Short mmCIF file of N, CA and C in Angstrom, two decimals:
data_model
loop_
_atom_site.label_atom_id
_atom_site.label_comp_id
_atom_site.label_asym_id
_atom_site.label_seq_id
_atom_site.Cartn_x
_atom_site.Cartn_y
_atom_site.Cartn_z
N MET A 1 206.64 112.16 307.99
CA MET A 1 206.25 111.68 306.53
C MET A 1 208.37 111.60 306.54
N VAL A 2 208.44 110.41 305.84
CA VAL A 2 209.94 110.40 305.60
C VAL A 2 210.35 110.41 303.83
N TYR A 3 211.17 111.76 303.17
CA TYR A 3 211.04 111.87 302.35
C TYR A 3 212.73 111.95 301.54
N ILE A 4 213.18 111.73 300.57
CA ILE A 4 214.66 111.60 300.53
C ILE A 4 214.72 112.66 299.80
N CYS A 5 214.22 113.90 299.51
CA CYS A 5 215.04 115.06 299.46
C CYS A 5 214.05 116.58 299.61
N TYR A 6 214.50 116.65 300.96
CA TYR A 6 212.91 117.41 301.73
C TYR A 6 213.19 118.67 301.25
N CYS A 7 213.59 119.31 300.24
CA CYS A 7 213.65 120.58 300.08
C CYS A 7 212.56 121.19 299.29
N ASN A 8 212.09 119.66 298.67
CA ASN A 8 210.74 119.51 297.63
C ASN A 8 209.99 118.20 297.80
N LYS A 9 210.57 117.28 299.69
CA LYS A 9 209.40 116.97 299.56
C LYS A 9 209.26 115.86 298.41
N VAL A 10 210.47 115.54 297.90
CA VAL A 10 210.48 114.17 297.08
C VAL A 10 210.50 112.81 297.55
N LYS A 11 209.60 112.03 297.42
CA LYS A 11 209.54 110.59 298.15
C LYS A 11 210.05 109.42 297.16
N GLU A 12 210.10 108.32 297.81
CA GLU A 12 210.93 107.18 297.10
C GLU A 12 210.50 107.13 296.20
N ALA A 13 208.80 107.13 296.39
CA ALA A 13 208.08 106.63 294.92
C ALA A 13 207.87 107.58 293.87
N ASP A 14 208.31 109.11 293.94
CA ASP A 14 208.40 109.58 293.37
C ASP A 14 209.44 109.68 292.22
N ILE A 15 210.87 109.04 292.86
CA ILE A 15 211.55 108.58 292.17
C ILE A 15 211.38 107.49 291.43
N MET A 16 210.86 106.26 291.93
CA MET A 16 210.36 105.36 291.07
C MET A 16 209.49 106.29 289.82
N LYS A 17 208.76 106.63 290.08
CA LYS A 17 207.63 107.30 289.01
C LYS A 17 208.80 107.54 288.03
N ALA A 18 209.58 108.27 287.96
CA ALA A 18 210.42 109.09 287.26
C ALA A 18 211.22 108.10 286.69
N ILE A 19 211.48 107.10 287.28
CA ILE A 19 212.19 105.93 286.24
C ILE A 19 211.74 105.51 285.38
N THR A 20 210.18 105.02 286.11
CA THR A 20 209.30 103.29 285.70
C THR A 20 208.20 104.13 284.82
N GLU A 21 208.01 105.68 284.80
CA GLU A 21 206.80 106.45 284.18
C GLU A 21 207.48 107.28 283.12
N LYS A 22 208.55 107.64 283.37
CA LYS A 22 208.81 109.13 282.73
C LYS A 22 210.49 109.13 281.95
N GLY A 23 210.76 108.01 282.70
CA GLY A 23 211.74 107.46 281.53
C GLY A 23 213.29 108.13 281.97
N ALA A 24 213.67 108.54 283.05
CA ALA A 24 215.03 108.63 283.94
C ALA A 24 215.98 107.62 284.05
N LYS A 25 217.29 107.66 282.77
CA LYS A 25 218.08 107.39 282.88
C LYS A 25 219.41 107.36 283.81
N ASN A 26 219.01 108.83 284.43
CA ASN A 26 220.43 108.67 285.50
C ASN A 26 219.58 109.59 286.06
N VAL A 27 220.60 110.10 287.10
CA VAL A 27 220.20 110.71 288.48
C VAL A 27 219.78 112.32 288.32
N ASP A 28 220.75 112.65 287.48
CA ASP A 28 220.06 113.84 286.19
C ASP A 28 219.02 114.49 286.29
N ASP A 29 218.05 113.44 285.66
CA ASP A 29 217.20 112.94 284.89
C ASP A 29 216.01 112.80 286.02
N VAL A 30 216.15 112.38 286.92
CA VAL A 30 215.60 112.22 288.63
C VAL A 30 215.02 113.89 288.88
N ILE A 31 216.41 114.47 289.25
CA ILE A 31 216.28 115.57 289.76
C ILE A 31 215.80 116.37 288.92
N LYS A 32 215.80 116.28 287.55
CA LYS A 32 215.07 117.51 286.55
C LYS A 32 213.42 116.93 286.53
N ILE A 33 212.88 116.06 287.26
CA ILE A 33 212.00 115.14 286.63
C ILE A 33 211.29 115.46 287.71
N THR A 34 211.97 114.63 288.97
CA THR A 34 210.70 115.60 290.73
C THR A 34 210.89 116.90 290.83
N GLY A 35 211.97 117.81 290.75
CA GLY A 35 212.63 118.87 291.28
C GLY A 35 213.19 119.13 291.91
N ALA A 36 213.39 117.45 292.33
CA ALA A 36 214.65 117.55 293.83
C ALA A 36 215.73 118.97 293.63
N MET A 37 216.04 119.21 295.08
CA MET A 37 217.49 120.23 295.12
C MET A 37 217.05 120.90 293.92
N GLN A 38 216.19 121.42 294.64
CA GLN A 38 215.97 122.77 293.92
C GLN A 38 215.96 123.99 294.83
N ASN A 39 216.18 123.67 295.91
CA ASN A 39 216.22 124.83 297.02
C ASN A 39 218.12 124.42 297.71
N SER A 40 218.43 126.33 298.05
CA SER A 40 219.18 126.12 298.55
C SER A 40 219.56 126.18 299.53
N ASN A 41 218.85 125.48 300.73
CA ASN A 41 218.40 124.93 301.88
C ASN A 41 218.11 123.54 301.99
N CYS A 42 219.09 122.91 301.28
CA CYS A 42 218.55 121.50 301.52
C CYS A 42 218.96 120.33 302.20
N ALA A 43 220.74 121.39 302.69
CA ALA A 43 220.66 120.52 303.79
C ALA A 43 219.93 120.99 305.66
N VAL A 44 219.69 122.47 305.19
CA VAL A 44 218.86 122.93 306.98
C VAL A 44 217.78 122.42 306.59
N ASN A 45 217.10 121.98 306.02
CA ASN A 45 214.92 120.71 305.58
C ASN A 45 216.00 119.36 306.27
N ASN A 46 216.95 119.27 305.86
CA ASN A 46 217.16 117.80 305.68
C ASN A 46 217.78 117.67 307.41
N PRO A 47 216.50 115.77 308.47
CA PRO A 47 216.69 116.03 309.35
C PRO A 47 218.53 115.71 309.75
N LYS A 48 218.89 114.96 309.16
CA LYS A 48 219.69 114.45 308.58
C LYS A 48 221.10 115.79 309.00
N GLY A 49 220.85 116.95 308.42
CA GLY A 49 221.80 117.65 308.43
C GLY A 49 222.71 117.64 307.39
N ILE A 50 222.69 117.07 306.28
CA ILE A 50 223.40 116.86 305.18
C ILE A 50 222.08 117.09 303.43
N CYS A 51 223.17 117.16 302.44
CA CYS A 51 222.53 117.73 301.19
C CYS A 51 221.94 115.99 300.67
N CYS A 52 220.37 116.22 300.25
CA CYS A 52 220.06 114.96 299.77
C CYS A 52 220.30 114.47 298.82
N TYR A 53 221.82 114.82 298.01
CA TYR A 53 222.08 114.22 296.77
C TYR A 53 222.48 112.49 297.17
N SER A 54 222.92 112.05 298.08
CA SER A 54 223.50 111.19 298.32
C SER A 54 222.09 109.33 298.21
N ASP A 55 221.32 110.22 299.53
CA ASP A 55 220.55 109.32 299.33
C ASP A 55 219.29 109.53 298.21
N ILE A 56 219.14 110.57 297.04
CA ILE A 56 219.09 110.71 295.87
C ILE A 56 219.51 108.73 294.49
N VAL A 57 220.66 109.24 294.85
CA VAL A 57 221.46 108.43 294.18
C VAL A 57 221.70 107.06 294.54
N LYS A 58 221.40 106.82 296.11
CA LYS A 58 220.94 105.58 296.67
C LYS A 58 219.36 105.08 296.30
N THR A 59 218.36 105.99 296.31
CA THR A 59 217.08 105.71 295.93
C THR A 59 216.77 105.27 294.30
N PHE A 60 217.63 105.73 293.49
CA PHE A 60 218.04 105.69 292.18
C PHE A 60 218.46 104.32 291.69
N ASN A 61 219.70 104.09 292.47
CA ASN A 61 220.23 102.83 291.62
C ASN A 61 219.80 101.23 293.08
N LYS A 62 218.64 101.77 293.24
CA LYS A 62 217.87 100.47 294.29
C LYS A 62 216.28 100.51 293.14
N TYR A 63 216.33 101.20 293.00
CA TYR A 63 215.31 101.30 291.54
C TYR A 63 215.51 100.37 290.02
N ARG A 64 216.79 101.64 289.46
CA ARG A 64 217.10 100.65 288.76
C ARG A 64 217.49 99.21 288.60
N GLU A 65 218.45 99.01 289.46
CA GLU A 65 219.15 97.61 290.13
C GLU A 65 217.59 96.40 289.62
N LYS A 66 216.61 96.88 290.34
CA LYS A 66 215.39 95.81 290.49
C LYS A 66 214.61 95.90 289.33
N ILE A 67 214.29 97.15 287.90
CA ILE A 67 214.04 96.66 287.01
C ILE A 67 215.17 96.62 286.29
N ILE A 68 216.56 96.60 286.21
CA ILE A 68 217.38 96.26 285.15
C ILE A 68 217.11 94.17 285.81
N MET A 69 217.33 94.15 286.86
CA MET A 69 218.00 92.61 287.27
C MET A 69 216.82 91.39 287.28
N LYS A 70 215.32 92.19 287.02
CA LYS A 70 214.22 91.20 287.06
C LYS A 70 214.20 90.89 285.32
N LYS A 71 214.71 90.25 285.20
CA LYS A 71 215.08 89.39 283.55
C LYS A 71 213.67 88.49 283.55
N MET A 72 212.05 88.44 282.46
CA MET A 72 211.21 87.98 282.38
C MET A 72 210.96 87.54 280.75
N LYS A 73 211.25 86.03 280.69
CA LYS A 73 210.83 85.45 279.13
C LYS A 73 209.49 84.79 279.29
N ILE A 74 209.04 85.17 278.10
CA ILE A 74 207.69 84.42 277.73
C ILE A 74 207.72 83.20 276.28
N PHE A 75 207.27 81.94 276.81
CA PHE A 75 207.41 80.41 275.64
C PHE A 75 206.44 80.21 275.67
N GLU A 76 206.27 80.53 273.69
CA GLU A 76 205.04 80.59 273.23
C GLU A 76 204.57 79.73 272.54
N PRO A 77 203.72 78.97 272.46
CA PRO A 77 203.13 77.74 271.75
C PRO A 77 203.45 78.52 270.06
N ALA A 78 203.40 77.28 269.06
CA ALA A 78 203.64 77.65 267.61
C ALA A 78 202.35 78.28 267.25
N MET A 79 202.63 80.00 266.51
CA MET A 79 201.47 80.14 265.65
C MET A 79 201.90 81.24 265.27
N CYS A 80 201.38 81.76 264.40
CA CYS A 80 200.92 82.17 263.00
C CYS A 80 202.29 83.71 263.46
N CYS A 81 200.91 84.10 264.69
CA CYS A 81 201.33 85.90 264.84
C CYS A 81 201.09 86.16 266.02
N PRO A 82 201.89 86.83 266.63
CA PRO A 82 201.79 87.24 268.26
C PRO A 82 200.74 88.22 268.87
N THR A 83 200.39 88.19 267.93
CA THR A 83 199.23 90.11 267.38
C THR A 83 198.26 89.43 268.74
N GLY A 84 197.79 88.71 267.93
CA GLY A 84 196.43 88.39 267.78
C GLY A 84 195.17 88.70 266.98
N LEU A 85 195.87 89.19 265.67
CA LEU A 85 195.37 90.27 264.30
C LEU A 85 195.58 89.33 263.21
N CYS A 86 195.95 87.69 263.45
CA CYS A 86 196.06 87.52 261.75
C CYS A 86 193.98 86.46 261.75
N GLY A 87 194.39 85.78 260.58
CA GLY A 87 193.36 84.73 260.26
C GLY A 87 191.79 85.53 260.08
N LEU A 88 190.45 85.30 260.79
CA LEU A 88 189.34 85.45 260.24
C LEU A 88 189.53 85.97 262.14
N GLY A 89 189.60 85.51 262.94
CA GLY A 89 189.30 85.98 264.57
C GLY A 89 190.52 87.00 265.14
N VAL A 90 189.91 87.39 266.09
CA VAL A 90 191.23 87.91 266.68
C VAL A 90 191.28 87.61 268.29
N ASP A 91 192.34 87.19 268.81
CA ASP A 91 192.51 86.94 270.32
C ASP A 91 192.53 87.23 271.07
N PRO A 92 192.02 88.15 271.94
CA PRO A 92 191.86 89.22 272.80
C PRO A 92 193.18 89.29 273.49
N GLU A 93 193.26 87.70 274.01
CA GLU A 93 194.87 87.97 275.15
C GLU A 93 196.20 87.95 274.20
N LEU A 94 196.31 87.61 272.71
CA LEU A 94 197.61 88.02 272.45
C LEU A 94 197.09 89.62 271.85
N LEU A 95 196.33 90.05 271.73
CA LEU A 95 196.32 91.65 271.41
C LEU A 95 196.84 92.20 272.58
N ARG A 96 196.02 91.82 273.65
CA ARG A 96 196.62 92.34 274.91
C ARG A 96 197.99 92.32 275.09
N MET A 97 198.57 90.69 275.31
CA MET A 97 200.06 90.65 275.31
C MET A 97 201.28 91.67 274.89
N SER A 98 200.67 91.44 273.26
CA SER A 98 201.60 92.62 272.67
C SER A 98 200.80 94.11 273.01
N THR A 99 200.16 94.67 272.95
CA THR A 99 199.76 95.67 273.99
C THR A 99 200.76 95.85 275.16
N VAL A 100 200.48 95.06 275.93
CA VAL A 100 201.10 95.68 277.59
C VAL A 100 202.78 95.33 277.08
N LEU A 101 203.75 94.28 276.62
CA LEU A 101 205.16 93.96 276.10
C LEU A 101 205.49 95.45 275.72
N GLU A 102 204.23 96.51 274.60
CA GLU A 102 204.65 97.78 274.32
C GLU A 102 204.96 98.67 275.05
N THR A 103 204.10 98.67 276.04
CA THR A 103 203.78 99.38 276.94
C THR A 103 205.62 98.98 277.97
N LEU A 104 204.73 98.31 278.67
CA LEU A 104 206.28 98.02 279.12
C LEU A 104 207.64 98.25 278.67
N LYS A 105 208.16 98.35 277.14
CA LYS A 105 208.77 98.77 276.28
C LYS A 105 209.27 100.10 276.31
N LYS A 106 208.47 100.94 276.14
CA LYS A 106 208.36 102.21 276.22
C LYS A 106 208.60 102.20 277.60
N HIS A 107 208.47 102.31 278.83
CA HIS A 107 208.60 102.37 280.33
C HIS A 107 210.34 101.47 280.48
N GLY A 108 210.66 101.41 279.81
CA GLY A 108 212.19 100.43 279.28
C GLY A 108 212.68 99.05 280.47
N VAL A 109 210.97 98.29 280.27
CA VAL A 109 211.27 97.07 280.07
C VAL A 109 211.33 96.16 279.37
N ILE A 110 212.11 95.23 279.39
CA ILE A 110 211.97 94.35 278.06
C ILE A 110 211.99 93.29 278.68
N VAL A 111 210.47 92.61 277.87
CA VAL A 111 210.46 91.00 278.48
C VAL A 111 210.56 90.41 276.74
N GLU A 112 211.27 89.64 277.14
CA GLU A 112 211.40 88.68 275.95
C GLU A 112 210.20 87.39 276.02
N ARG A 113 210.16 87.40 274.36
CA ARG A 113 209.09 86.32 273.88
C ARG A 113 209.44 85.83 272.83
N PHE A 114 209.00 84.55 273.34
CA PHE A 114 209.65 83.23 272.07
C PHE A 114 208.54 82.07 271.46
N ASN A 115 208.46 82.04 270.49
CA ASN A 115 207.55 81.66 269.75
C ASN A 115 207.90 80.58 269.79
N LEU A 116 207.46 79.21 269.84
CA LEU A 116 208.07 77.71 269.27
C LEU A 116 207.93 77.62 267.81
N GLY A 117 207.31 77.91 266.81
CA GLY A 117 207.53 78.27 265.52
C GLY A 117 208.39 79.00 264.89
N SER A 118 208.73 80.21 265.81
CA SER A 118 209.37 81.00 265.01
C SER A 118 211.25 81.03 265.42
N ALA A 119 211.41 80.43 267.04
CA ALA A 119 212.32 80.72 267.41
C ALA A 119 212.40 79.05 268.68
N PRO A 120 212.61 78.56 267.54
CA PRO A 120 212.67 76.72 268.50
C PRO A 120 213.95 76.80 269.37
N ALA A 121 215.11 77.14 268.38
CA ALA A 121 216.42 77.54 269.36
C ALA A 121 216.53 77.76 270.78
N GLU A 122 215.33 78.40 271.15
CA GLU A 122 215.50 79.35 272.90
C GLU A 122 214.70 78.06 273.17
N PHE A 123 214.09 77.33 272.87
CA PHE A 123 213.19 76.32 273.79
C PHE A 123 214.22 75.25 274.08
N ILE A 124 215.52 74.82 273.16
CA ILE A 124 216.08 73.78 273.05
C ILE A 124 217.23 74.32 273.89
N THR A 125 217.98 75.80 273.96
CA THR A 125 219.03 76.58 274.58
C THR A 125 218.84 76.86 276.30
N ASP A 126 217.53 76.77 276.46
CA ASP A 126 217.34 77.35 277.49
C ASP A 126 216.44 75.74 278.47
N GLN A 127 217.78 75.58 279.82
CA GLN A 127 217.64 74.39 280.07
C GLN A 127 216.67 74.12 280.37
N THR A 128 215.68 74.93 281.43
CA THR A 128 214.63 75.23 282.22
C THR A 128 213.37 74.72 281.23
N ILE A 129 213.21 75.47 280.52
CA ILE A 129 212.14 75.32 279.17
C ILE A 129 212.16 74.84 278.99
N ASN A 130 213.35 74.06 278.37
CA ASN A 130 213.63 72.84 277.65
C ASN A 130 213.13 71.10 278.70
N ALA A 131 213.56 71.75 280.08
CA ALA A 131 213.49 70.21 281.05
C ALA A 131 211.67 70.93 281.26
N TYR A 132 211.14 72.03 281.19
CA TYR A 132 209.26 71.52 281.17
C TYR A 132 209.05 70.77 280.09
N ILE A 133 209.29 70.92 279.20
CA ILE A 133 208.69 70.87 277.81
C ILE A 133 208.90 69.24 277.81
N ASN A 134 209.72 68.65 278.05
CA ASN A 134 210.16 67.25 277.88
C ASN A 134 209.52 67.17 279.13
N GLU A 135 208.87 67.05 280.06
CA GLU A 135 208.24 66.56 281.30
C GLU A 135 207.05 67.03 280.65
N LYS A 136 205.99 68.14 280.66
CA LYS A 136 204.91 69.04 280.38
C LYS A 136 204.37 68.65 279.30
N GLY A 137 204.92 68.53 277.90
CA GLY A 137 204.94 68.62 276.12
C GLY A 137 204.29 70.23 276.42
N THR A 138 204.18 70.71 274.92
CA THR A 138 203.86 71.87 274.51
C THR A 138 202.28 72.29 275.22
N GLU A 139 201.92 71.50 275.25
CA GLU A 139 199.99 71.70 276.11
C GLU A 139 200.66 73.03 277.54
N GLY A 140 201.63 73.03 277.89
CA GLY A 140 201.59 73.51 279.53
C GLY A 140 201.97 74.98 278.69
N LEU A 141 202.41 75.34 277.92
CA LEU A 141 202.37 76.79 277.14
C LEU A 141 201.37 77.41 276.86
N PRO A 142 201.56 78.91 277.18
CA PRO A 142 202.80 80.06 277.28
C PRO A 142 203.27 79.36 279.13
N ALA A 143 204.59 79.55 278.58
CA ALA A 143 205.09 79.67 280.41
C ALA A 143 205.89 80.70 280.77
N VAL A 144 206.18 81.34 281.28
CA VAL A 144 206.43 82.75 281.45
C VAL A 144 207.51 81.81 283.15
N MET A 145 208.74 82.94 282.61
CA MET A 145 210.37 82.98 283.70
C MET A 145 210.29 84.09 284.17
N LEU A 146 210.77 83.71 285.05
CA LEU A 146 211.52 85.30 285.63
C LEU A 146 212.59 85.19 286.32
N ASP A 147 213.52 85.62 285.99
CA ASP A 147 215.06 85.39 286.47
C ASP A 147 215.77 83.79 286.43
N GLY A 148 215.36 82.94 285.51
CA GLY A 148 215.25 81.67 285.01
C GLY A 148 214.16 80.80 286.21
N LYS A 149 213.29 81.16 286.74
CA LYS A 149 212.46 80.27 287.02
C LYS A 149 211.27 80.38 286.67
N ILE A 150 210.58 79.18 286.45
CA ILE A 150 209.13 78.96 285.26
C ILE A 150 208.35 80.12 287.01
N VAL A 151 207.30 80.73 286.27
CA VAL A 151 206.00 81.20 287.90
C VAL A 151 205.32 81.52 286.64
N ILE A 152 204.59 81.24 286.02
CA ILE A 152 203.26 80.89 285.37
C ILE A 152 203.61 79.53 283.98
N THR A 153 202.14 78.70 284.56
CA THR A 153 202.35 78.06 283.31
C THR A 153 201.08 77.97 282.36
N GLY A 154 200.90 77.57 281.51
CA GLY A 154 199.10 77.62 280.91
C GLY A 154 198.96 78.59 280.68
N ARG A 155 199.08 80.15 281.17
CA ARG A 155 198.06 80.90 280.51
C ARG A 155 199.37 82.38 280.21
N TYR A 156 198.78 83.51 279.62
CA TYR A 156 199.51 84.43 280.48
C TYR A 156 199.56 85.23 281.83
N PRO A 157 200.60 86.40 281.74
CA PRO A 157 200.44 87.18 283.03
C PRO A 157 199.33 88.23 282.87
N THR A 158 198.41 88.24 283.90
CA THR A 158 197.85 89.23 283.81
C THR A 158 198.31 90.39 283.87
N ASN A 159 197.66 91.91 283.99
CA ASN A 159 198.53 93.19 284.70
C ASN A 159 199.05 93.43 285.54
N GLU A 160 198.01 93.45 286.57
CA GLU A 160 198.19 93.33 287.96
C GLU A 160 199.48 92.01 288.23
N GLU A 161 199.83 90.89 287.51
CA GLU A 161 200.92 89.95 288.02
C GLU A 161 201.92 90.38 287.11
N PHE A 162 202.15 90.80 285.92
CA PHE A 162 203.74 91.61 285.24
C PHE A 162 203.64 92.44 286.28
N THR A 163 203.08 93.67 287.12
CA THR A 163 203.45 94.38 287.82
C THR A 163 204.54 94.10 288.78
N LYS A 164 203.54 92.94 289.50
CA LYS A 164 203.88 92.51 291.36
C LYS A 164 205.22 91.91 290.56
N LEU A 165 205.11 91.07 289.67
CA LEU A 165 206.39 90.38 289.07
C LEU A 165 207.86 91.16 289.38
N LEU A 166 207.51 91.86 288.44
CA LEU A 166 208.84 93.14 287.38
C LEU A 166 208.77 94.15 288.72
N ASP A 167 208.00 94.26 289.55
CA ASP A 167 208.69 95.28 290.91
C ASP A 167 208.00 96.54 290.77
N LEU A 168 207.20 96.87 289.43
CA LEU A 168 206.69 97.95 289.18
C LEU A 168 205.49 98.17 290.05
N PRO A 169 204.99 100.51 289.62
CA PRO A 169 203.94 100.59 290.23
C PRO A 169 202.55 100.06 289.49
N GLU A 170 201.51 99.82 290.07
CA GLU A 170 200.22 99.37 289.94
C GLU A 170 199.62 100.21 288.36
N ASN A 171 200.66 101.41 288.39
CA ASN A 171 199.31 102.43 287.24
C ASN A 171 200.37 102.31 286.16
N VAL A 172 201.02 101.35 286.37
CA VAL A 172 201.69 101.37 284.69
C VAL A 172 201.21 100.90 283.59
N LEU A 173 200.60 99.83 283.95
CA LEU A 173 199.51 98.90 282.87
C LEU A 173 198.13 99.15 283.02
N GLY A 174 197.60 99.58 284.04
CA GLY A 174 196.58 99.89 284.41
C GLY A 174 195.07 98.94 284.49
N LYS A 175 194.67 98.44 284.88
CA LYS A 175 193.48 97.65 285.27
C LYS A 175 192.84 96.90 283.87
N GLN A 176 192.94 96.15 284.30
CA GLN A 176 192.41 94.76 282.95
C GLN A 176 191.53 94.46 282.41
N LYS A 177 190.96 94.55 281.72
CA LYS A 177 189.37 93.91 281.49
C LYS A 177 189.69 92.56 281.69
N LYS A 178 188.66 91.98 281.25
CA LYS A 178 188.51 90.81 281.53
C LYS A 178 187.54 90.15 279.61
N SER A 179 188.66 89.37 279.58
CA SER A 179 188.63 89.33 278.69
C SER A 179 188.66 87.63 277.87
N GLU A 180 187.71 87.17 276.94
CA GLU A 180 188.16 85.58 276.75
C GLU A 180 188.93 85.43 275.80
N SER A 181 189.89 84.43 275.40
CA SER A 181 190.97 83.89 274.78
C SER A 181 190.38 82.77 274.71
N GLY A 182 190.75 82.90 272.79
CA GLY A 182 190.56 81.94 271.76
C GLY A 182 191.19 80.95 271.80
N GLY A 183 192.98 80.85 272.55
CA GLY A 183 193.48 79.95 272.32
C GLY A 183 194.96 80.37 271.59
N GLY A 184 194.97 81.36 271.38
CA GLY A 184 195.86 81.93 270.37
C GLY A 184 195.42 81.69 268.99
N CYS A 185 195.57 82.62 267.76
CA CYS A 185 195.42 82.41 266.64
C CYS A 185 195.36 80.69 265.98
N CYS A 186 196.07 80.52 266.19
CA CYS A 186 196.31 79.60 265.04
C CYS A 186 195.13 78.34 265.53
N LYS A 187 194.70 78.31 267.33
CA LYS A 187 193.20 77.30 267.07
C LYS A 187 192.47 77.68 266.76
N GLY A 188 192.91 79.41 266.27
CA GLY A 188 191.57 79.42 265.89
C GLY A 188 191.32 79.72 264.13
N GLY A 189 192.26 78.68 263.55
CA GLY A 189 191.90 78.30 262.32
C GLY A 189 192.71 79.33 261.06
N CYS A 190 193.69 79.81 261.49
CA CYS A 190 194.63 81.24 260.80
C CYS A 190 195.82 80.23 260.34
N CYS A 191 196.33 78.90 260.88
CA CYS A 191 197.43 78.90 260.40
C CYS A 191 197.21 76.97 259.25
#
């Protein structure tokens, strides 16, 4: 088994979990959360014969950069509410999206969400989504962009797709239950 910190058997996955699930913002947070570097024999236990601090820093930077570098935007059709809790019916897919985005936010991952009805300027100024709408129309929304490229159209990402696209551990969002979408609250008659 390869460890990042041999004195407390801290693995790469432990550091990633400290960042994505426990909210570690710096190397000191990672050390506190994982219990790394708590043994005075750190260099003795490490096969490299050196303290593990530099490996902890490298691993921390690797995962922080992955999370920070991934930029996801969701462009949605015009609708009266993004939560799915408007009008007479509840859209479980919009409710799931609100929950997923709130959970990601708690883990330090921000996904921008733009509604055509309330943020039309974003659809004009973003050249990629503007070209997509000019070609496909608004019927192709929602459209999900990752780092400036459209990766999903006509639906929202599954929980598994969110974790894969954003390079997050699978357990961040949990298993997704099957749901029937009403296609947005406005299609359900609330607008």
